[in-house]
mmCIF file of C-alpha atoms and ligand atoms in Angstrom:
data_model
loop_
_atom_site.group_PDB
_atom_site.id
_atom_site.type_symbol
_atom_site.label_atom_id
_atom_site.label_comp_id
_atom_site.label_asym_id
_atom_site.label_seq_id
_atom_site.Cartn_x
_atom_site.Cartn_y
_atom_site.Cartn_z
ATOM 1 C CA MET A 276 -56.706 117.086 76.079
ATOM 2 C CA PRO A 277 -55.359 115.585 78.532
ATOM 3 C CA ALA A 278 -52.965 111.894 77.821
ATOM 4 C CA THR A 279 -54.112 108.120 78.279
ATOM 5 C CA ARG A 280 -53.744 107.601 81.601
ATOM 6 C CA GLU A 281 -51.573 104.452 82.201
ATOM 7 C CA GLY A 282 -52.573 101.084 82.720
ATOM 8 C CA VAL A 283 -55.988 101.292 80.517
ATOM 9 C CA ARG A 284 -57.090 98.158 78.298
ATOM 10 C CA GLY A 285 -56.166 98.878 74.600
ATOM 11 C CA ALA A 286 -57.109 97.685 71.265
ATOM 12 C CA VAL A 287 -55.783 96.551 68.197
ATOM 13 C CA ILE A 288 -57.342 96.450 64.731
ATOM 14 C CA THR A 289 -58.034 93.103 63.741
ATOM 15 C CA GLY A 290 -60.022 93.677 60.482
ATOM 16 C CA TRP A 291 -61.055 96.083 57.816
ATOM 17 C CA GLY A 292 -63.176 96.413 54.825
ATOM 18 C CA SER A 293 -63.710 99.560 52.183
ATOM 19 C CA ALA A 294 -66.864 100.344 49.945
ATOM 20 C CA LEU A 295 -66.741 102.882 47.070
ATOM 21 C CA PRO A 296 -69.993 103.095 45.050
ATOM 22 C CA GLU A 297 -69.787 101.969 41.331
ATOM 23 C CA LYS A 298 -70.374 105.093 39.690
ATOM 24 C CA VAL A 299 -67.189 107.269 38.852
ATOM 25 C CA LEU A 300 -67.069 110.990 38.184
ATOM 26 C CA THR A 301 -63.946 112.282 36.357
ATOM 27 C CA ASN A 302 -62.877 115.813 35.807
ATOM 28 C CA HIS A 303 -63.623 115.516 32.102
ATOM 29 C CA ASP A 304 -67.428 115.039 33.861
ATOM 30 C CA LEU A 305 -67.499 117.652 35.704
ATOM 31 C CA GLU A 306 -65.988 119.798 32.868
ATOM 32 C CA LYS A 307 -69.570 118.680 31.002
ATOM 33 C CA MET A 308 -71.798 120.193 34.297
ATOM 34 C CA PHE A 309 -69.918 123.181 34.932
ATOM 35 C CA ASP A 310 -66.946 125.824 34.192
ATOM 36 C CA THR A 311 -63.532 123.939 35.280
ATOM 37 C CA ASP A 312 -60.627 121.731 33.833
ATOM 38 C CA HIS A 313 -59.217 118.236 34.498
ATOM 39 C CA ASP A 314 -56.153 120.098 35.076
ATOM 40 C CA TRP A 315 -56.760 123.114 37.136
ATOM 41 C CA ILE A 316 -59.016 120.842 39.605
ATOM 42 C CA VAL A 317 -55.324 118.298 39.799
ATOM 43 C CA ASP A 318 -53.366 121.317 40.248
ATOM 44 C CA ARG A 319 -55.547 123.124 42.746
ATOM 45 C CA SER A 320 -56.464 119.754 44.574
ATOM 46 C CA GLY A 321 -54.674 116.996 43.245
ATOM 47 C CA ILE A 322 -58.267 114.789 42.369
ATOM 48 C CA HIS A 323 -58.387 112.730 39.247
ATOM 49 C CA GLN A 324 -61.578 111.108 39.849
ATOM 50 C CA ARG A 325 -64.424 110.866 42.805
ATOM 51 C CA HIS A 326 -66.859 107.928 43.157
ATOM 52 C CA VAL A 327 -71.010 108.959 44.229
ATOM 53 C CA GLY A 328 -74.134 107.379 44.498
ATOM 54 C CA GLY A 329 -75.498 104.658 47.176
ATOM 55 C CA LEU A 330 -76.649 105.218 50.761
ATOM 56 C CA THR A 331 -74.937 106.136 53.708
ATOM 57 C CA SER A 332 -76.318 102.276 54.996
ATOM 58 C CA ALA A 333 -75.888 100.143 51.944
ATOM 59 C CA LEU A 334 -72.368 101.543 51.779
ATOM 60 C CA SER A 335 -71.383 100.953 55.635
ATOM 61 C CA ILE A 336 -72.806 97.632 55.088
ATOM 62 C CA GLU A 337 -70.527 96.633 52.451
ATOM 63 C CA SER A 338 -67.505 97.781 54.410
ATOM 64 C CA GLY A 339 -68.673 96.834 57.962
ATOM 65 C CA ARG A 340 -69.652 93.007 56.086
ATOM 66 C CA GLN A 341 -65.556 92.836 54.978
ATOM 67 C CA ALA A 342 -64.229 94.382 58.109
ATOM 68 C CA LEU A 343 -65.891 91.600 60.076
ATOM 69 C CA GLU A 344 -65.415 88.461 57.991
ATOM 70 C CA MET A 345 -61.918 89.848 58.013
ATOM 71 C CA SER A 346 -61.621 89.477 61.890
ATOM 72 C CA GLY A 347 -63.396 86.329 62.026
ATOM 73 C CA VAL A 348 -64.816 88.002 65.202
ATOM 74 C CA ASP A 349 -68.451 86.260 66.053
ATOM 75 C CA LEU A 350 -71.245 88.563 65.493
ATOM 76 C CA ALA A 351 -72.951 87.853 68.844
ATOM 77 C CA ASP A 352 -69.399 88.911 70.376
ATOM 78 C CA ILE A 353 -69.649 92.515 68.989
ATOM 79 C CA ASP A 354 -70.417 94.766 71.830
ATOM 80 C CA ALA A 355 -71.093 98.248 69.900
ATOM 81 C CA LEU A 356 -71.159 99.811 66.271
ATOM 82 C CA VAL A 357 -69.868 103.386 65.943
ATOM 83 C CA LEU A 358 -70.926 104.923 63.022
ATOM 84 C CA ALA A 359 -68.971 108.107 61.907
ATOM 85 C CA THR A 360 -70.849 109.988 59.449
ATOM 86 C CA THR A 361 -72.003 113.900 58.790
ATOM 87 C CA THR A 362 -74.871 112.376 56.261
ATOM 88 C CA PRO A 363 -76.907 109.906 58.240
ATOM 89 C CA ASP A 364 -79.953 108.301 56.025
ATOM 90 C CA ARG A 365 -82.334 110.160 57.731
ATOM 91 C CA ALA A 366 -82.654 112.743 60.928
ATOM 92 C CA VAL A 367 -83.971 109.551 62.696
ATOM 93 C CA PRO A 368 -82.712 107.005 63.823
ATOM 94 C CA ALA A 369 -79.144 106.534 63.744
ATOM 95 C CA THR A 370 -77.918 105.148 60.570
ATOM 96 C CA ALA A 371 -75.843 102.735 62.489
ATOM 97 C CA SER A 372 -79.634 100.946 63.705
ATOM 98 C CA THR A 373 -79.886 100.061 59.737
ATOM 99 C CA VAL A 374 -76.167 98.990 59.385
ATOM 100 C CA GLN A 375 -76.673 97.024 63.188
ATOM 101 C CA HIS A 376 -79.689 95.000 61.370
ATOM 102 C CA ALA A 377 -78.417 94.627 58.211
ATOM 103 C CA LEU A 378 -74.808 93.093 59.317
ATOM 104 C CA GLY A 379 -77.030 90.552 62.026
ATOM 105 C CA LEU A 380 -75.598 92.342 64.926
ATOM 106 C CA ARG A 381 -77.420 93.205 68.848
ATOM 107 C CA CYS A 382 -75.083 95.393 69.864
ATOM 108 C CA GLY A 383 -75.039 99.394 71.378
ATOM 109 C CA ALA A 384 -75.211 101.204 67.890
ATOM 110 C CA PHE A 385 -74.597 105.039 67.567
ATOM 111 C CA ASP A 386 -74.260 107.711 64.739
ATOM 112 C CA LEU A 387 -70.823 110.112 65.841
ATOM 113 C CA ASN A 388 -71.062 113.453 63.854
ATOM 114 C CA ALA A 389 -67.362 114.941 63.445
ATOM 115 C CA ALA A 390 -67.486 115.340 60.193
ATOM 116 C CA CYS A 391 -64.112 114.947 58.335
ATOM 117 C CA SER A 392 -61.908 113.801 61.601
ATOM 118 C CA GLY A 393 -65.058 111.119 62.469
ATOM 119 C CA TRP A 394 -63.444 108.438 61.911
ATOM 120 C CA VAL A 395 -60.280 109.421 64.615
ATOM 121 C CA TYR A 396 -63.073 110.464 67.085
ATOM 122 C CA GLY A 397 -64.620 107.167 66.216
ATOM 123 C CA LEU A 398 -61.345 105.159 66.875
ATOM 124 C CA ILE A 399 -60.778 107.003 70.124
ATOM 125 C CA ASN A 400 -64.298 106.935 71.454
ATOM 126 C CA ALA A 401 -63.915 102.984 70.444
ATOM 127 C CA HIS A 402 -61.040 102.615 73.074
ATOM 128 C CA GLY A 403 -62.919 104.583 75.495
ATOM 129 C CA LEU A 404 -65.519 101.367 75.603
ATOM 130 C CA ILE A 405 -63.060 98.998 75.586
ATOM 131 C CA ALA A 406 -61.179 100.517 78.642
ATOM 132 C CA MET A 407 -64.949 100.411 80.142
ATOM 133 C CA GLY A 408 -65.624 96.663 79.249
ATOM 134 C CA ALA A 409 -65.833 96.072 76.092
ATOM 135 C CA GLU A 410 -64.251 93.517 74.199
ATOM 136 C CA LYS A 411 -65.441 93.940 70.016
ATOM 137 C CA VAL A 412 -66.995 97.015 68.292
ATOM 138 C CA LEU A 413 -67.453 97.590 64.686
ATOM 139 C CA LEU A 414 -66.063 101.311 63.468
ATOM 140 C CA ILE A 415 -67.204 102.438 60.272
ATOM 141 C CA GLY A 416 -66.655 105.687 58.801
ATOM 142 C CA THR A 417 -68.798 106.736 56.015
ATOM 143 C CA ASP A 418 -70.421 109.759 54.164
ATOM 144 C CA THR A 419 -72.496 110.300 50.890
ATOM 145 C CA LEU A 420 -71.562 114.547 50.305
ATOM 146 C CA SER A 421 -72.511 113.798 46.902
ATOM 147 C CA ASN A 422 -75.994 114.588 48.765
ATOM 148 C CA ILE A 423 -75.615 117.577 50.068
ATOM 149 C CA THR A 424 -73.462 118.707 46.928
ATOM 150 C CA ASP A 425 -74.205 121.875 45.105
ATOM 151 C CA TRP A 426 -73.921 120.231 41.822
ATOM 152 C CA THR A 427 -73.583 123.416 39.549
ATOM 153 C CA ASP A 428 -71.151 124.966 42.151
ATOM 154 C CA ARG A 429 -67.437 124.417 41.049
ATOM 155 C CA GLY A 430 -65.614 125.906 44.307
ATOM 156 C CA THR A 431 -67.525 122.870 46.191
ATOM 157 C CA ALA A 432 -68.175 120.012 43.282
ATOM 158 C CA ILE A 433 -65.060 119.504 42.169
ATOM 159 C CA LEU A 434 -63.733 117.756 46.185
ATOM 160 C CA PHE A 435 -66.603 116.094 47.883
ATOM 161 C CA ALA A 436 -68.033 112.287 47.040
ATOM 162 C CA ASP A 437 -68.474 109.361 48.643
ATOM 163 C CA GLY A 438 -67.601 106.118 50.553
ATOM 164 C CA SER A 439 -67.130 104.269 53.232
ATOM 165 C CA ALA A 440 -64.587 102.212 55.444
ATOM 166 C CA ALA A 441 -64.443 99.729 58.335
ATOM 167 C CA SER A 442 -62.674 98.466 60.931
ATOM 168 C CA VAL A 443 -63.118 96.019 64.069
ATOM 169 C CA ILE A 444 -61.125 96.472 66.990
ATOM 170 C CA GLU A 445 -60.919 94.154 69.679
ATOM 171 C CA ALA A 446 -59.735 94.159 73.416
ATOM 172 C CA VAL A 447 -56.165 92.934 74.632
ATOM 173 C CA ASP A 448 -54.456 92.523 77.789
ATOM 174 C CA GLY A 449 -52.251 95.284 77.944
ATOM 175 C CA PRO A 450 -51.943 98.743 76.771
ATOM 176 C CA GLY A 451 -52.681 98.244 73.056
ATOM 177 C CA GLN A 452 -52.047 99.534 69.887
ATOM 178 C CA MET A 453 -52.865 103.341 70.821
ATOM 179 C CA LEU A 454 -49.743 105.324 72.254
ATOM 180 C CA GLY A 455 -50.965 108.824 71.811
ATOM 181 C CA TRP A 456 -54.271 111.159 70.619
ATOM 182 C CA ASP A 457 -55.852 114.116 70.642
ATOM 183 C CA LEU A 458 -59.181 115.467 69.460
ATOM 184 C CA ASP A 459 -60.285 119.215 68.974
ATOM 185 C CA SER A 460 -62.858 121.541 67.422
ATOM 186 C CA ASP A 461 -62.864 125.257 67.324
ATOM 187 C CA GLY A 462 -66.251 126.233 66.976
ATOM 188 C CA SER A 463 -65.921 129.744 66.121
ATOM 189 C CA ALA A 464 -64.739 128.145 62.611
ATOM 190 C CA GLU A 465 -67.957 126.688 61.825
ATOM 191 C CA LYS A 466 -69.429 129.514 59.223
ATOM 192 C CA TYR A 467 -66.487 128.435 56.884
ATOM 193 C CA LEU A 468 -67.884 124.812 56.523
ATOM 194 C CA TYR A 469 -71.615 124.169 57.485
ATOM 195 C CA ALA A 470 -75.173 122.592 55.419
ATOM 196 C CA GLU A 471 -78.079 123.413 56.709
ATOM 197 C CA LEU A 472 -80.214 120.393 57.593
ATOM 198 C CA GLY A 473 -81.746 119.861 53.975
ATOM 199 C CA GLY A 474 -79.289 122.116 52.372
ATOM 200 C CA ASN A 475 -76.233 121.969 50.342
ATOM 201 C CA LEU A 476 -72.201 122.435 52.066
ATOM 202 C CA LEU A 477 -71.227 125.715 51.656
ATOM 203 C CA MET A 478 -67.101 126.986 52.091
ATOM 204 C CA GLU A 479 -65.429 129.409 52.125
ATOM 205 C CA GLY A 480 -62.434 127.051 50.427
ATOM 206 C CA ARG A 481 -59.423 129.652 51.073
ATOM 207 C CA GLU A 482 -59.838 130.157 54.995
ATOM 208 C CA VAL A 483 -60.479 126.167 55.295
ATOM 209 C CA PHE A 484 -57.389 125.927 53.592
ATOM 210 C CA ARG A 485 -55.392 128.270 56.188
ATOM 211 C CA ARG A 486 -57.202 127.021 59.119
ATOM 212 C CA ALA A 487 -56.705 123.040 58.086
ATOM 213 C CA VAL A 488 -52.728 123.100 57.808
ATOM 214 C CA ARG A 489 -52.570 124.715 60.992
ATOM 215 C CA ILE A 490 -55.062 122.807 63.162
ATOM 216 C CA MET A 491 -53.622 119.169 61.662
ATOM 217 C CA VAL A 492 -50.179 119.906 62.653
ATOM 218 C CA ASP A 493 -51.514 121.211 65.915
ATOM 219 C CA SER A 494 -53.056 117.950 66.595
ATOM 220 C CA ALA A 495 -50.176 115.578 65.891
ATOM 221 C CA THR A 496 -48.276 117.364 67.502
ATOM 222 C CA LYS A 497 -49.803 117.082 70.329
ATOM 223 C CA SER A 498 -50.462 112.994 69.885
ATOM 224 C CA MET A 499 -46.726 112.367 69.556
ATOM 225 C CA LYS A 500 -46.346 114.562 72.767
ATOM 226 C CA HIS A 501 -48.868 112.059 74.280
ATOM 227 C CA ALA A 502 -47.414 109.129 72.766
ATOM 228 C CA GLY A 503 -43.641 110.080 74.105
ATOM 229 C CA VAL A 504 -42.697 109.682 70.190
ATOM 230 C CA SER A 505 -41.380 112.183 67.867
ATOM 231 C CA ILE A 506 -41.608 112.938 64.339
ATOM 232 C CA ASP A 507 -38.366 110.968 63.393
ATOM 233 C CA ASP A 508 -40.398 107.616 64.719
ATOM 234 C CA ILE A 509 -43.475 107.985 62.332
ATOM 235 C CA ALA A 510 -43.544 105.322 59.255
ATOM 236 C CA LEU A 511 -46.506 106.673 57.912
ATOM 237 C CA VAL A 512 -49.229 109.427 58.012
ATOM 238 C CA VAL A 513 -52.734 108.788 57.592
ATOM 239 C CA PRO A 514 -54.218 112.428 56.826
ATOM 240 C CA HIS A 515 -57.435 113.012 55.975
ATOM 241 C CA GLN A 516 -57.817 112.894 52.470
ATOM 242 C CA ALA A 517 -59.124 116.841 51.238
ATOM 243 C CA ASN A 518 -56.714 118.190 49.469
ATOM 244 C CA ILE A 519 -53.056 117.006 48.165
ATOM 245 C CA ARG A 520 -51.531 120.674 49.219
ATOM 246 C CA ILE A 521 -52.982 120.940 52.370
ATOM 247 C CA ILE A 522 -51.383 117.128 52.623
ATOM 248 C CA SER A 523 -48.224 118.542 51.485
ATOM 249 C CA ALA A 524 -48.046 121.265 53.641
ATOM 250 C CA SER A 525 -48.681 119.960 56.827
ATOM 251 C CA MET A 526 -46.189 117.052 56.083
ATOM 252 C CA ASP A 527 -43.669 119.843 55.018
ATOM 253 C CA ARG A 528 -44.467 121.613 58.378
ATOM 254 C CA LEU A 529 -43.950 118.318 60.051
ATOM 255 C CA GLY A 530 -40.883 117.709 58.762
ATOM 256 C CA LEU A 531 -41.876 114.353 56.457
ATOM 257 C CA SER A 532 -41.426 114.129 52.889
ATOM 258 C CA MET A 533 -44.940 113.077 51.100
ATOM 259 C CA ASP A 534 -43.564 109.373 50.632
ATOM 260 C CA LYS A 535 -44.029 108.765 53.835
ATOM 261 C CA ALA A 536 -48.295 109.911 53.244
ATOM 262 C CA ALA A 537 -50.908 107.430 52.502
ATOM 263 C CA ILE A 538 -52.877 108.887 49.598
ATOM 264 C CA VAL A 539 -55.858 107.500 47.717
ATOM 265 C CA LEU A 540 -57.137 110.972 47.518
ATOM 266 C CA ASP A 541 -56.076 111.134 43.054
ATOM 267 C CA ARG A 542 -58.735 108.584 42.869
ATOM 268 C CA THR A 543 -61.604 109.670 45.625
ATOM 269 C CA GLY A 544 -61.901 112.480 46.351
ATOM 270 C CA ASN A 545 -62.567 113.632 49.980
ATOM 271 C CA THR A 546 -65.162 111.295 51.522
ATOM 272 C CA SER A 547 -65.283 112.923 55.078
ATOM 273 C CA SER A 548 -65.607 110.742 57.793
ATOM 274 C CA ALA A 549 -64.645 107.622 55.190
ATOM 275 C CA SER A 550 -60.897 109.057 54.275
ATOM 276 C CA ILE A 551 -58.762 108.304 56.745
ATOM 277 C CA PRO A 552 -59.743 104.230 56.878
ATOM 278 C CA LEU A 553 -59.798 104.401 52.815
ATOM 279 C CA ALA A 554 -56.277 105.258 53.063
ATOM 280 C CA LEU A 555 -55.431 103.201 55.601
ATOM 281 C CA ASN A 556 -56.944 100.046 53.991
ATOM 282 C CA ASP A 557 -55.287 101.106 51.191
ATOM 283 C CA ALA A 558 -51.736 101.397 52.588
ATOM 284 C CA LEU A 559 -52.371 98.391 54.300
ATOM 285 C CA ASP A 560 -53.350 95.941 51.337
ATOM 286 C CA ASN A 561 -50.491 97.226 49.515
ATOM 287 C CA GLY A 562 -48.075 96.385 52.443
ATOM 288 C CA ARG A 563 -47.077 99.454 53.087
ATOM 289 C CA ILE A 564 -47.146 99.349 56.766
ATOM 290 C CA SER A 565 -45.047 96.586 58.898
ATOM 291 C CA ASP A 566 -45.671 95.384 62.311
ATOM 292 C CA GLY A 567 -44.260 97.574 65.347
ATOM 293 C CA ASP A 568 -44.231 100.614 62.281
ATOM 294 C CA LEU A 569 -45.845 104.182 63.800
ATOM 295 C CA VAL A 570 -48.727 105.054 62.174
ATOM 296 C CA LEU A 571 -50.374 108.570 63.201
ATOM 297 C CA PHE A 572 -53.879 109.390 61.838
ATOM 298 C CA VAL A 573 -54.720 112.916 61.331
ATOM 299 C CA GLY A 574 -57.950 114.475 60.515
ATOM 300 C CA PHE A 575 -59.647 117.791 60.067
ATOM 301 C CA GLY A 576 -62.694 118.946 58.898
ATOM 302 C CA ALA A 577 -66.203 121.221 59.356
ATOM 303 C CA GLY A 578 -66.451 122.739 63.265
ATOM 304 C CA MET A 579 -63.934 123.150 62.610
ATOM 305 C CA SER A 580 -62.572 119.625 64.058
ATOM 306 C CA ALA A 581 -59.483 118.060 64.453
ATOM 307 C CA ALA A 582 -58.267 114.207 65.509
ATOM 308 C CA SER A 583 -55.406 112.212 65.763
ATOM 309 C CA ALA A 584 -53.875 109.815 67.260
ATOM 310 C CA ILE A 585 -50.908 107.289 66.633
ATOM 311 C CA VAL A 586 -50.815 103.698 66.802
ATOM 312 C CA ARG A 587 -47.852 101.237 66.918
ATOM 313 C CA TRP A 588 -49.137 98.561 64.256
ATOM 314 C CA THR A 589 -48.928 94.885 65.161
ATOM 315 C CA THR A 590 -49.544 92.591 61.806
ATOM 316 C CA THR A 591 -50.377 89.642 64.160
ATOM 317 C CA ALA A 592 -53.078 90.997 65.652
ATOM 318 C CA GLN A 593 -55.659 88.026 66.123
ATOM 319 C CA GLU A 594 -52.412 86.983 68.318
ATOM 320 C CA HIS A 595 -53.168 89.906 70.791
ATOM 321 C CA THR A 596 -56.489 89.397 71.325
ATOM 322 C CA LYS A 597 -58.173 87.392 73.567
HETATM 323 N N1 COA B 691 -62.305 125.673 38.170
HETATM 324 C C1 COA B 691 -61.585 126.095 37.406
HETATM 325 N N2 COA B 691 -61.577 127.392 38.277
HETATM 326 C C2 COA B 691 -62.001 127.687 39.764
HETATM 327 C C3 COA B 691 -62.624 126.814 40.517
HETATM 328 C C4 COA B 691 -62.669 125.647 39.624
HETATM 329 N N3 COA B 691 -63.206 124.413 40.016
HETATM 330 N N4 COA B 691 -63.351 126.786 41.561
HETATM 331 C C5 COA B 691 -62.504 128.234 41.720
HETATM 332 N N5 COA B 691 -61.648 128.218 40.408
HETATM 333 C C6 COA B 691 -61.213 130.140 40.006
HETATM 334 C C7 COA B 691 -62.296 131.112 41.341
HETATM 335 O O1 COA B 691 -63.118 131.462 40.387
HETATM 336 C C8 COA B 691 -60.734 131.899 41.255
HETATM 337 O O2 COA B 691 -60.622 132.807 40.120
HETATM 338 P P1 COA B 691 -60.232 134.619 39.795
HETATM 339 O O3 COA B 691 -58.955 134.174 40.464
HETATM 340 O O4 COA B 691 -60.402 134.543 38.614
HETATM 341 O O5 COA B 691 -61.163 135.036 41.041
HETATM 342 C C9 COA B 691 -59.384 131.096 40.864
HETATM 343 O O6 COA B 691 -60.059 129.555 40.681
HETATM 344 C C10 COA B 691 -58.633 130.594 42.195
HETATM 345 O O7 COA B 691 -60.047 130.429 43.700
HETATM 346 P P2 COA B 691 -59.541 129.818 44.713
HETATM 347 O O8 COA B 691 -60.565 130.029 45.472
HETATM 348 O O9 COA B 691 -58.170 131.319 45.523
HETATM 349 O O10 COA B 691 -58.483 128.787 45.059
HETATM 350 P P3 COA B 691 -57.919 127.964 45.800
HETATM 351 O O11 COA B 691 -56.103 127.709 44.972
HETATM 352 O O12 COA B 691 -58.203 128.582 47.120
HETATM 353 O O13 COA B 691 -58.667 126.322 45.715
HETATM 354 C C11 COA B 691 -60.065 124.980 46.571
HETATM 355 C C12 COA B 691 -60.014 126.619 45.631
HETATM 356 C C13 COA B 691 -61.338 124.702 46.687
HETATM 357 C C14 COA B 691 -59.912 123.912 45.673
HETATM 358 C C15 COA B 691 -59.298 125.170 48.192
HETATM 359 O O14 COA B 691 -59.392 126.214 48.343
HETATM 360 C C16 COA B 691 -59.447 124.161 49.333
HETATM 361 O O15 COA B 691 -59.405 123.502 48.859
HETATM 362 N N6 COA B 691 -59.643 124.826 50.099
HETATM 363 C C17 COA B 691 -59.795 123.856 51.082
HETATM 364 C C18 COA B 691 -61.508 122.997 50.779
HETATM 365 C C19 COA B 691 -61.823 121.917 51.635
HETATM 366 O O16 COA B 691 -60.259 120.680 52.123
HETATM 367 N N7 COA B 691 -62.717 121.496 52.404
HETATM 368 C C20 COA B 691 -63.184 120.318 53.080
HETATM 369 C C21 COA B 691 -62.653 120.651 54.188
HETATM 370 S S1 COA B 691 -62.446 118.840 55.428
#
């Protein structure tokens, strides 16, 4: 994957929002559903609880509305809505159309399925639209994996959950926040994690684990090379929230301590397309990202897909927008 060309028009994130279903399912709740226990789940995955319930459209509308309000953009100025999801409400039309109408937008709207790498794929696509002249893009990452989880299968039901997070991305004069990026997919590994149309997720957990660490580190390394930065320059990693041991092994191989990782996994489980932006929004809301910090997003998922991007954060994003 080539590096960003010199001179393309960049963008910055100017608003964000998060939405989780009200219903919380703890590990102790799962103990009543199949043979498992809280300590095993925490030890093997880092997850304590997850939120389940609701539709991809409804969660997207909630997070999208928050992000639009925070950015203060005029709804008529949004040029595109990109909805990263692997669990659309229906086969046709794109759930983005439902969300667009509910939010009062009139713009291009489409779903993007890159599994758990979806939001980073969407971020890079949004930058591509802006490089081609779009001014403002609403990017939402939402998944309702509870709808495609076999709730009797302890190998998968402990991990997957529902959630949504949105970002408003606005054009700037000049290069913007993104310094480097990478997209990848290895279709030969699709058999390790998939769901047939109308079916539930099937997974070979150990194989996914083994590959996940490798492809996260590989993609992050490519993004750093494209950005011309080294690991010592990274202030915060916002990784896909699949398993704390995957995050920990990846941080270790990258040469970073865990205090440089944004984590919401313990509270949310694996929310696929929502996982990275939920962790980003949590870090932002808790003051973990300062002006000028280099932030590394890195995700992996079914496909097996991988994606990463490095942005130089600016807390005064509005001042940079038109
Ligand atoms: N509760 C209790 N025991 C469980 C269990 C559960 N929920 N699930 C599996 N076990 C048991 C297994 O049956 C096995 O028992 P055995 O040794 O008697 O056969 C034992 O625990 C170990 O199973 P294993 O599958 O090797 O565990 P693991 O350490 O690999 O952890 C996962 C399982 C699923 C947590 C782990 O493989 C994983 O997270 N993989 C990555 C999955 C992922 O991230 N997918 C999403 C990608 S986007």
